[in-house]
C-alpha positions as a LaTeX table, in Angstrom:
\begin{tabular}{lrrr}
\hline
Residue & $x$ (\AA) & $y$ (\AA) & $z$ (\AA) \\
\hline
Met1 & $-41.42$ & $-23.70$ & $-31.98$ \\
Gly2 & $-39.75$ & $-26.81$ & $-33.30$ \\
Phe3 & $-37.47$ & $-29.24$ & $-31.50$ \\
Phe4 & $-34.25$ & $-27.54$ & $-32.59$ \\
Asp5 & $-35.59$ & $-24.12$ & $-31.59$ \\
Thr6 & $-36.15$ & $-25.13$ & $-27.98$ \\
Ser7 & $-33.06$ & $-27.31$ & $-27.68$ \\
Leu8 & $-30.05$ & $-26.42$ & $-29.82$ \\
Gly9 & $-31.22$ & $-22.89$ & $-30.61$ \\
Ala10 & $-31.81$ & $-21.96$ & $-26.97$ \\
Leu11 & $-28.50$ & $-23.53$ & $-25.99$ \\
Leu12 & $-26.52$ & $-21.67$ & $-28.65$ \\
Ile13 & $-28.03$ & $-18.33$ & $-27.60$ \\
Gly14 & $-26.80$ & $-18.92$ & $-24.06$ \\
Ile15 & $-23.33$ & $-19.95$ & $-25.28$ \\
Phe16 & $-23.04$ & $-16.97$ & $-27.64$ \\
Phe17 & $-24.07$ & $-14.54$ & $-24.90$ \\
Asn18 & $-21.66$ & $-16.18$ & $-22.46$ \\
Thr19 & $-18.83$ & $-15.83$ & $-24.99$ \\
Tyr20 & $-19.69$ & $-12.16$ & $-25.47$ \\
Leu21 & $-19.57$ & $-11.56$ & $-21.72$ \\
Tyr22 & $-16.30$ & $-13.48$ & $-21.51$ \\
Gly23 & $-14.78$ & $-11.07$ & $-24.03$ \\
Ile24 & $-15.82$ & $-8.13$ & $-21.86$ \\
Val25 & $-14.50$ & $-9.79$ & $-18.70$ \\
Thr26 & $-11.20$ & $-10.62$ & $-20.41$ \\
Tyr27 & $-10.76$ & $-6.94$ & $-21.24$ \\
Gln28 & $-11.48$ & $-6.13$ & $-17.60$ \\
Tyr29 & $-8.88$ & $-8.65$ & $-16.45$ \\
Ala30 & $-6.31$ & $-7.09$ & $-18.78$ \\
Ser31 & $-7.19$ & $-3.59$ & $-17.54$ \\
Tyr32 & $-6.79$ & $-4.72$ & $-13.95$ \\
His33 & $-3.40$ & $-6.24$ & $-14.74$ \\
Asn34 & $-2.18$ & $-3.08$ & $-16.48$ \\
Thr35 & $-3.45$ & $-0.76$ & $-13.75$ \\
Lys36 & $-1.15$ & $-0.59$ & $-10.74$ \\
Phe37 & $-3.54$ & $-1.23$ & $-7.89$ \\
Asn38 & $-1.99$ & $-1.59$ & $-4.46$ \\
Asp39 & $-4.20$ & $-4.59$ & $-3.67$ \\
Pro40 & $-3.26$ & $-7.26$ & $-1.13$ \\
Leu41 & $-2.15$ & $-10.64$ & $-2.40$ \\
Trp42 & $-5.45$ & $-12.37$ & $-1.71$ \\
Ile43 & $-7.37$ & $-10.02$ & $-4.01$ \\
Arg44 & $-4.87$ & $-10.54$ & $-6.84$ \\
Val45 & $-5.07$ & $-14.31$ & $-6.34$ \\
Leu46 & $-8.87$ & $-14.05$ & $-6.33$ \\
Val47 & $-8.86$ & $-12.20$ & $-9.66$ \\
Phe48 & $-6.42$ & $-14.70$ & $-11.19$ \\
Cys49 & $-8.49$ & $-17.69$ & $-10.06$ \\
Leu50 & $-11.65$ & $-16.14$ & $-11.48$ \\
Phe51 & $-9.86$ & $-15.56$ & $-14.78$ \\
Leu52 & $-8.80$ & $-19.22$ & $-14.97$ \\
Leu53 & $-12.28$ & $-20.43$ & $-14.03$ \\
Asp54 & $-13.97$ & $-18.14$ & $-16.55$ \\
Ser55 & $-11.60$ & $-19.22$ & $-19.31$ \\
Phe56 & $-12.04$ & $-22.93$ & $-18.66$ \\
His57 & $-15.81$ & $-22.72$ & $-18.32$ \\
Ser58 & $-16.24$ & $-20.62$ & $-21.47$ \\
Ala59 & $-14.06$ & $-23.04$ & $-23.43$ \\
Ser60 & $-16.03$ & $-26.01$ & $-22.10$ \\
Val61 & $-19.43$ & $-24.68$ & $-23.20$ \\
Ile62 & $-18.00$ & $-23.90$ & $-26.65$ \\
Tyr63 & $-16.88$ & $-27.52$ & $-26.76$ \\
Met64 & $-20.43$ & $-28.54$ & $-25.80$ \\
Ala65 & $-21.77$ & $-26.56$ & $-28.77$ \\
Trp66 & $-19.29$ & $-28.39$ & $-30.99$ \\
Val67 & $-20.46$ & $-31.78$ & $-29.70$ \\
Tyr68 & $-24.13$ & $-31.03$ & $-30.31$ \\
Ser69 & $-23.76$ & $-29.12$ & $-33.60$ \\
Val70 & $-20.88$ & $-30.91$ & $-35.35$ \\
Glu71 & $-20.15$ & $-34.31$ & $-33.88$ \\
Asn72 & $-23.85$ & $-35.19$ & $-33.60$ \\
Tyr73 & $-25.04$ & $-33.25$ & $-36.62$ \\
Val74 & $-26.98$ & $-36.25$ & $-37.92$ \\
Asn75 & $-28.02$ & $-37.41$ & $-34.44$ \\
Pro76 & $-30.52$ & $-34.89$ & $-33.02$ \\
Leu77 & $-31.42$ & $-37.23$ & $-30.16$ \\
Ala78 & $-28.00$ & $-36.46$ & $-28.67$ \\
Leu79 & $-29.53$ & $-33.18$ & $-27.47$ \\
Leu80 & $-31.43$ & $-35.21$ & $-24.88$ \\
Asn81 & $-28.16$ & $-36.45$ & $-23.34$ \\
Pro82 & $-26.38$ & $-33.82$ & $-21.18$ \\
Val83 & $-22.66$ & $-33.39$ & $-21.90$ \\
Trp84 & $-20.23$ & $-32.84$ & $-19.00$ \\
Pro85 & $-19.98$ & $-29.02$ & $-19.45$ \\
Tyr86 & $-23.65$ & $-28.83$ & $-18.46$ \\
Pro87 & $-23.19$ & $-30.05$ & $-14.86$ \\
Phe88 & $-19.84$ & $-28.30$ & $-14.69$ \\
Thr89 & $-21.71$ & $-25.04$ & $-15.30$ \\
Val90 & $-23.47$ & $-25.54$ & $-11.97$ \\
Val91 & $-20.15$ & $-26.05$ & $-10.16$ \\
Ala92 & $-18.47$ & $-23.11$ & $-11.90$ \\
Thr93 & $-21.40$ & $-20.83$ & $-11.10$ \\
Ser94 & $-21.37$ & $-21.90$ & $-7.45$ \\
Val95 & $-17.63$ & $-21.25$ & $-7.05$ \\
Thr96 & $-17.78$ & $-17.91$ & $-8.88$ \\
Ala97 & $-20.75$ & $-16.77$ & $-6.81$ \\
Phe98 & $-19.00$ & $-17.77$ & $-3.58$ \\
Leu99 & $-15.81$ & $-15.86$ & $-4.42$ \\
Thr100 & $-17.78$ & $-12.77$ & $-5.41$ \\
Gln101 & $-19.96$ & $-12.92$ & $-2.31$ \\
Ala102 & $-16.91$ & $-13.43$ & $-0.08$ \\
Phe103 & $-15.31$ & $-10.31$ & $-1.53$ \\
Leu104 & $-18.47$ & $-8.27$ & $-1.03$ \\
Gly105 & $-18.76$ & $-9.67$ & 2.48 \\
Tyr106 & $-15.27$ & $-8.39$ & 3.21 \\
Arg107 & $-16.37$ & $-4.99$ & 1.95 \\
Ile108 & $-19.29$ & $-5.13$ & 4.39 \\
Leu109 & $-16.81$ & $-5.91$ & 7.17 \\
Arg110 & $-14.70$ & $-2.89$ & 6.25 \\
Leu111 & $-17.76$ & $-0.64$ & 6.25 \\
Thr112 & $-19.60$ & $-1.92$ & 9.32 \\
Lys113 & $-16.73$ & $-3.30$ & 11.43 \\
Ser114 & $-19.18$ & $-6.03$ & 12.43 \\
Met115 & $-17.74$ & $-9.54$ & 12.54 \\
Leu116 & $-21.23$ & $-10.93$ & 13.21 \\
Val117 & $-22.62$ & $-9.63$ & 9.92 \\
Tyr118 & $-19.50$ & $-10.76$ & 8.05 \\
Tyr119 & $-19.64$ & $-14.30$ & 9.43 \\
Ala120 & $-23.37$ & $-14.50$ & 8.72 \\
Val121 & $-22.81$ & $-13.57$ & 5.07 \\
Leu122 & $-19.86$ & $-15.96$ & 4.84 \\
Phe123 & $-21.91$ & $-18.78$ & 6.35 \\
Leu124 & $-24.76$ & $-18.30$ & 3.89 \\
Ser125 & $-22.33$ & $-18.11$ & 0.96 \\
Thr126 & $-20.54$ & $-21.28$ & 2.07 \\
Ala127 & $-23.83$ & $-23.14$ & 2.50 \\
Thr128 & $-24.90$ & $-22.06$ & $-0.98$ \\
Leu129 & $-21.55$ & $-23.22$ & $-2.38$ \\
Val130 & $-21.89$ & $-26.67$ & $-0.80$ \\
Ile131 & $-25.44$ & $-27.11$ & $-2.07$ \\
Gly132 & $-24.38$ & $-25.95$ & $-5.54$ \\
Val133 & $-21.49$ & $-28.42$ & $-5.71$ \\
Val134 & $-23.76$ & $-31.25$ & $-4.56$ \\
Cys135 & $-26.30$ & $-30.19$ & $-7.18$ \\
Gly136 & $-23.59$ & $-30.28$ & $-9.85$ \\
Val137 & $-22.53$ & $-33.78$ & $-8.83$ \\
Leu138 & $-26.12$ & $-35.03$ & $-8.97$ \\
Val139 & $-26.68$ & $-33.47$ & $-12.39$ \\
Trp140 & $-23.41$ & $-35.07$ & $-13.55$ \\
Arg141 & $-24.93$ & $-38.49$ & $-12.89$ \\
Val142 & $-27.95$ & $-37.76$ & $-15.08$ \\
Lys143 & $-27.80$ & $-39.72$ & $-18.33$ \\
Tyr144 & $-30.93$ & $-38.38$ & $-19.99$ \\
Leu145 & $-32.56$ & $-34.98$ & $-19.87$ \\
Ser146 & $-35.81$ & $-36.50$ & $-18.63$ \\
Gln147 & $-34.04$ & $-37.57$ & $-15.42$ \\
Val148 & $-33.26$ & $-33.96$ & $-14.48$ \\
Val149 & $-36.68$ & $-33.81$ & $-12.84$ \\
Ala150 & $-35.28$ & $-35.94$ & $-10.02$ \\
Val151 & $-32.87$ & $-33.16$ & $-8.96$ \\
Arg152 & $-35.50$ & $-30.42$ & $-9.18$ \\
Pro153 & $-35.75$ & $-29.85$ & $-5.38$ \\
Ile154 & $-32.03$ & $-29.32$ & $-4.83$ \\
Val155 & $-31.68$ & $-27.15$ & $-7.95$ \\
Thr156 & $-34.56$ & $-24.99$ & $-6.72$ \\
Thr157 & $-32.97$ & $-24.71$ & $-3.28$ \\
Trp158 & $-29.60$ & $-23.75$ & $-4.72$ \\
Leu159 & $-30.90$ & $-21.03$ & $-7.05$ \\
Cys160 & $-33.19$ & $-19.59$ & $-4.37$ \\
Leu161 & $-30.26$ & $-19.41$ & $-1.95$ \\
Glu162 & $-28.14$ & $-17.65$ & $-4.56$ \\
Val163 & $-30.81$ & $-15.02$ & $-5.05$ \\
Gly164 & $-31.32$ & $-14.71$ & $-1.29$ \\
Val165 & $-27.62$ & $-14.22$ & $-0.51$ \\
Asp166 & $-27.19$ & $-11.70$ & $-3.32$ \\
Ser167 & $-30.24$ & $-9.77$ & $-2.14$ \\
Thr168 & $-28.98$ & $-9.78$ & 1.45 \\
Ile169 & $-25.55$ & $-8.46$ & 0.48 \\
Thr170 & $-27.09$ & $-5.81$ & $-1.76$ \\
Gly171 & $-29.47$ & $-4.69$ & 0.98 \\
Ile172 & $-26.73$ & $-4.41$ & 3.61 \\
Leu173 & $-24.37$ & $-2.48$ & 1.34 \\
Thr174 & $-27.13$ & $-0.15$ & 0.19 \\
Tyr175 & $-28.23$ & 0.55 & 3.76 \\
Val176 & $-24.71$ & 1.20 & 5.06 \\
Leu177 & $-23.65$ & 3.36 & 2.12 \\
Ser178 & $-26.88$ & 5.35 & 2.14 \\
Gly179 & $-26.18$ & 6.38 & 5.72 \\
Ser180 & $-22.69$ & 7.58 & 4.76 \\
Arg181 & $-23.81$ & 10.53 & 2.64 \\
Thr182 & $-22.18$ & 13.79 & 3.65 \\
Gly183 & $-24.09$ & 16.39 & 1.66 \\
Phe184 & $-21.11$ & 17.25 & $-0.55$ \\
His185 & $-21.72$ & 16.69 & $-4.24$ \\
Asn186 & $-18.55$ & 14.78 & $-5.12$ \\
Ser187 & $-18.48$ & 12.54 & $-2.06$ \\
Asp188 & $-22.17$ & 11.73 & $-2.50$ \\
Thr189 & $-21.48$ & 10.94 & $-6.16$ \\
Val190 & $-18.86$ & 8.40 & $-5.07$ \\
Ile191 & $-21.27$ & 6.83 & $-2.59$ \\
Asn192 & $-24.02$ & 6.68 & $-5.21$ \\
Arg193 & $-21.65$ & 4.92 & $-7.60$ \\
Leu194 & $-20.83$ & 2.35 & $-4.91$ \\
Ile195 & $-24.52$ & 1.81 & $-4.22$ \\
Arg196 & $-25.20$ & 1.36 & $-7.93$ \\
Ala197 & $-22.39$ & $-1.21$ & $-8.22$ \\
Ser198 & $-23.78$ & $-3.14$ & $-5.24$ \\
Ile199 & $-27.27$ & $-3.16$ & $-6.73$ \\
Gln200 & $-25.95$ & $-4.26$ & $-10.11$ \\
Thr201 & $-24.14$ & $-7.23$ & $-8.58$ \\
Gly202 & $-27.27$ & $-8.55$ & $-6.93$ \\
Leu203 & $-29.79$ & $-7.45$ & $-9.55$ \\
Phe204 & $-28.33$ & $-8.90$ & $-12.74$ \\
Ser205 & $-27.26$ & $-12.22$ & $-11.24$ \\
Gly206 & $-30.64$ & $-12.48$ & $-9.50$ \\
Ile207 & $-32.54$ & $-11.90$ & $-12.75$ \\
Phe208 & $-30.59$ & $-14.61$ & $-14.57$ \\
Ser209 & $-30.97$ & $-17.04$ & $-11.66$ \\
Ile210 & $-34.73$ & $-16.48$ & $-11.43$ \\
Leu211 & $-35.25$ & $-16.87$ & $-15.18$ \\
Ser212 & $-33.14$ & $-20.02$ & $-15.22$ \\
Leu213 & $-35.18$ & $-21.44$ & $-12.32$ \\
Val214 & $-38.51$ & $-20.56$ & $-13.95$ \\
Phe215 & $-37.63$ & $-22.28$ & $-17.24$ \\
Phe216 & $-36.16$ & $-25.24$ & $-15.38$ \\
Leu217 & $-39.41$ & $-25.76$ & $-13.48$ \\
Lys218 & $-41.78$ & $-25.02$ & $-16.37$ \\
Ser219 & $-39.88$ & $-26.51$ & $-19.33$ \\
Pro220 & $-37.36$ & $-29.08$ & $-18.06$ \\
Met221 & $-37.27$ & $-30.87$ & $-21.43$ \\
Thr222 & $-35.99$ & $-27.76$ & $-23.22$ \\
His223 & $-32.68$ & $-25.91$ & $-22.95$ \\
Phe224 & $-34.11$ & $-22.50$ & $-22.11$ \\
Phe225 & $-32.82$ & $-22.82$ & $-18.56$ \\
Gly226 & $-29.36$ & $-23.11$ & $-20.08$ \\
Thr227 & $-29.91$ & $-19.87$ & $-22.01$ \\
Phe228 & $-29.91$ & $-17.98$ & $-18.72$ \\
Gly229 & $-27.99$ & $-20.44$ & $-16.56$ \\
Ile230 & $-24.76$ & $-20.61$ & $-18.57$ \\
Pro231 & $-23.90$ & $-16.86$ & $-18.46$ \\
Ile232 & $-24.52$ & $-16.42$ & $-14.70$ \\
Ser233 & $-20.83$ & $-16.88$ & $-13.87$ \\
Arg234 & $-19.82$ & $-14.16$ & $-16.32$ \\
Val235 & $-22.41$ & $-11.82$ & $-14.83$ \\
Tyr236 & $-20.84$ & $-12.27$ & $-11.40$ \\
Thr237 & $-17.28$ & $-11.69$ & $-12.60$ \\
Asn238 & $-18.29$ & $-8.77$ & $-14.82$ \\
Thr239 & $-19.88$ & $-6.87$ & $-11.95$ \\
Leu240 & $-17.02$ & $-7.74$ & $-9.59$ \\
Met241 & $-14.32$ & $-6.56$ & $-11.99$ \\
Asp242 & $-16.31$ & $-3.40$ & $-12.70$ \\
Thr243 & $-16.29$ & $-2.73$ & $-8.95$ \\
Leu244 & $-12.51$ & $-3.23$ & $-8.76$ \\
Leu245 & $-11.70$ & $-1.12$ & $-11.80$ \\
Ala246 & $-13.97$ & 1.76 & $-10.78$ \\
Arg247 & $-11.90$ & 2.42 & $-7.65$ \\
His248 & $-9.27$ & 4.43 & $-9.52$ \\
Glu249 & $-11.85$ & 6.84 & $-10.90$ \\
Leu250 & $-13.72$ & 7.03 & $-7.61$ \\
Arg251 & $-10.56$ & 7.82 & $-5.67$ \\
Gly252 & $-9.77$ & 10.67 & $-8.02$ \\
Leu253 & $-13.31$ & 11.96 & $-7.66$ \\
Phe254 & $-13.22$ & 11.60 & $-3.90$ \\
Lys255 & $-9.98$ & 13.60 & $-3.65$ \\
Gly256 & $-11.78$ & 16.46 & $-5.35$ \\
Thr257 & $-14.55$ & 16.65 & $-2.75$ \\
Arg258 & $-13.45$ & 20.18 & $-1.82$ \\
Glu259 & $-15.44$ & 22.31 & $-4.21$ \\
Thr260 & $-14.38$ & 25.80 & $-5.33$ \\
Arg261 & $-16.77$ & 28.37 & $-6.67$ \\
Gln262 & $-15.82$ & 30.10 & $-9.88$ \\
Ser263 & $-15.97$ & 33.53 & $-8.17$ \\
Asp264 & $-13.25$ & 32.43 & $-5.73$ \\
Ala265 & $-10.88$ & 31.10 & $-8.37$ \\
Ile266 & $-9.02$ & 34.41 & $-8.74$ \\
Trp267 & $-8.10$ & 34.37 & $-5.06$ \\
Ile268 & $-6.61$ & 30.92 & $-5.43$ \\
Val269 & $-4.45$ & 32.17 & $-8.30$ \\
His270 & $-3.20$ & 35.12 & $-6.23$ \\
Asp271 & $-2.47$ & 32.85 & $-3.26$ \\
Thr272 & $-0.50$ & 30.51 & $-5.49$ \\
Gln273 & 1.57 & 33.40 & $-6.83$ \\
Ala274 & 2.23 & 34.66 & $-3.30$ \\
Ile275 & 3.40 & 31.23 & $-2.21$ \\
Thr276 & 5.67 & 31.04 & $-5.25$ \\
Met277 & 7.26 & 34.40 & $-4.40$ \\
Arg278 & 7.76 & 33.36 & $-0.80$ \\
Asn279 & 9.37 & 30.11 & $-1.90$ \\
Arg280 & 11.77 & 32.04 & $-4.12$ \\
Gln281 & 12.61 & 34.40 & $-1.26$ \\
Ala282 & 13.09 & 31.45 & 1.05 \\
Ser283 & 15.48 & 29.82 & $-1.42$ \\
His284 & 17.44 & 33.10 & $-1.84$ \\
Asn285 & 17.74 & 33.74 & 1.90 \\
Ser286 & 18.75 & 30.14 & 2.52 \\
Ile287 & 21.60 & 30.50 & 0.02 \\
Gln288 & 22.74 & 33.74 & 1.66 \\
Leu289 & 22.72 & 32.12 & 5.07 \\
His290 & 24.74 & 29.22 & 3.73 \\
Ile291 & 27.37 & 31.59 & 2.23 \\
Arg292 & 27.71 & 33.53 & 5.45 \\
Lys293 & 28.23 & 30.33 & 7.33 \\
Glu294 & 31.08 & 29.41 & 5.01 \\
Ile295 & 32.72 & 32.85 & 5.54 \\
Tyr296 & 32.50 & 32.41 & 9.27 \\
Thr297 & 34.06 & 28.95 & 8.98 \\
Asp298 & 36.91 & 30.34 & 6.87 \\
Ala299 & 37.52 & 32.92 & 9.58 \\
Gln300 & 37.70 & 30.17 & 12.13 \\
Ile301 & 40.22 & 28.28 & 10.03 \\
Gly302 & 42.21 & 31.44 & 9.59 \\
Asn303 & 42.21 & 31.92 & 13.34 \\
Asp304 & 43.66 & 28.46 & 13.79 \\
Glu305 & 46.43 & 29.36 & 11.37 \\
Gly306 & 47.24 & 32.57 & 13.22 \\
Thr307 & 45.23 & 34.96 & 11.07 \\
Ser308 & 43.30 & 37.65 & 12.88 \\
Ala309 & 39.60 & 36.90 & 13.31 \\
Pro310 & 36.70 & 38.97 & 14.47 \\
Ser311 & 36.00 & 39.00 & 18.15 \\
Pro312 & 33.34 & 36.66 & 19.52 \\
Asp313 & 31.12 & 39.63 & 20.40 \\
Ser314 & 31.27 & 41.05 & 16.90 \\
Ser315 & 30.67 & 37.59 & 15.41 \\
Lys316 & 27.59 & 37.13 & 17.54 \\
Lys317 & 26.29 & 40.54 & 16.49 \\
Leu318 & 26.96 & 39.79 & 12.85 \\
Leu319 & 25.30 & 36.39 & 12.96 \\
Gly320 & 22.44 & 37.59 & 15.10 \\
Ser321 & 21.59 & 40.46 & 12.79 \\
Arg322 & 21.95 & 38.56 & 9.55 \\
Ala323 & 20.77 & 35.04 & 10.44 \\
Ser324 & 17.40 & 35.97 & 11.84 \\
Pro325 & 15.71 & 36.42 & 8.42 \\
Gly326 & 17.05 & 33.06 & 7.32 \\
Thr327 & 15.84 & 31.46 & 10.52 \\
His328 & 12.35 & 32.87 & 9.91 \\
Val329 & 12.37 & 31.53 & 6.36 \\
Ser330 & 13.55 & 28.14 & 7.60 \\
Glu331 & 10.59 & 27.94 & 9.99 \\
Phe332 & 8.22 & 28.99 & 7.16 \\
Ser333 & 9.65 & 26.31 & 4.86 \\
Lys334 & 9.23 & 23.71 & 7.58 \\
His335 & 5.53 & 24.51 & 8.00 \\
Glu336 & 5.10 & 24.68 & 4.23 \\
Lys337 & 6.49 & 21.15 & 3.84 \\
Ala338 & 4.34 & 19.90 & 6.69 \\
Leu339 & 1.22 & 21.25 & 5.00 \\
Ser340 & 2.20 & 19.70 & 1.66 \\
Ile341 & 2.44 & 16.13 & 2.99 \\
\hline
\end{tabular}
């Protein structure tokens, strides 16, 4: 391959793929905004910050393509001088990975109720973030691509830690969720979807990180490490947003964990009709009871005005004989409402 194939060509492939992933993530952000999730404020702020970071980083690498392809069209040696979006990619990837790992760590806390595991994951994620930011600052000081070899140890440490933290989170989530299977088809389907999402988060980002590290160590004078290094941030946010958006579907599936055989469906129809008839009877009897109460009240008013009224004994007999069905219906309606909550 020629010089432009391993430099500008490899770089443009990474930028094009990153832009494609950014389009998908932007659709996910819009879907999250239009779907009314009852998320706490910190999750909504997290999503908004990731959207801003993704937008700025994607715009910056497009600007880098403009600098190399247009501004330095007649100066191919400019490809040997890193532009500021290159080191910023390291910082953006570190921050995005930290936010994603912190969210998944919180999910581990909710599942395991173990503060020790949560703090361990948070400590590893924070350490990886610090090393990544330091790595970005050191790469920012590089003037020529040949000098990148000097930061090889810290870049290797950072990418290995990223893969290690992602693998740890994936392993913990897979282990905890696998032990939560109930034997019911729908609930196990929900758990399998959660396990798949956890594996995707660690698998895809790990593959891109490993490939970026391999090309960085084997071919530091080319831009193949940028082909896989630039889109890592979008891989993190894509898997995270997919996890957030899938909750609506999973909740609906989880609510249907009670399975009904087709042979029993006719009995459910008959039960529904019986309940409907009882509700109508309850409504009718309640109206009758209400009318009788008004008649009794009118009699009381008439008694105050000097009009003859039924004796207390006869009133008690009348109310006792006629109000008992309504009282029974009232108790039935009360239990019916309690069961419907």
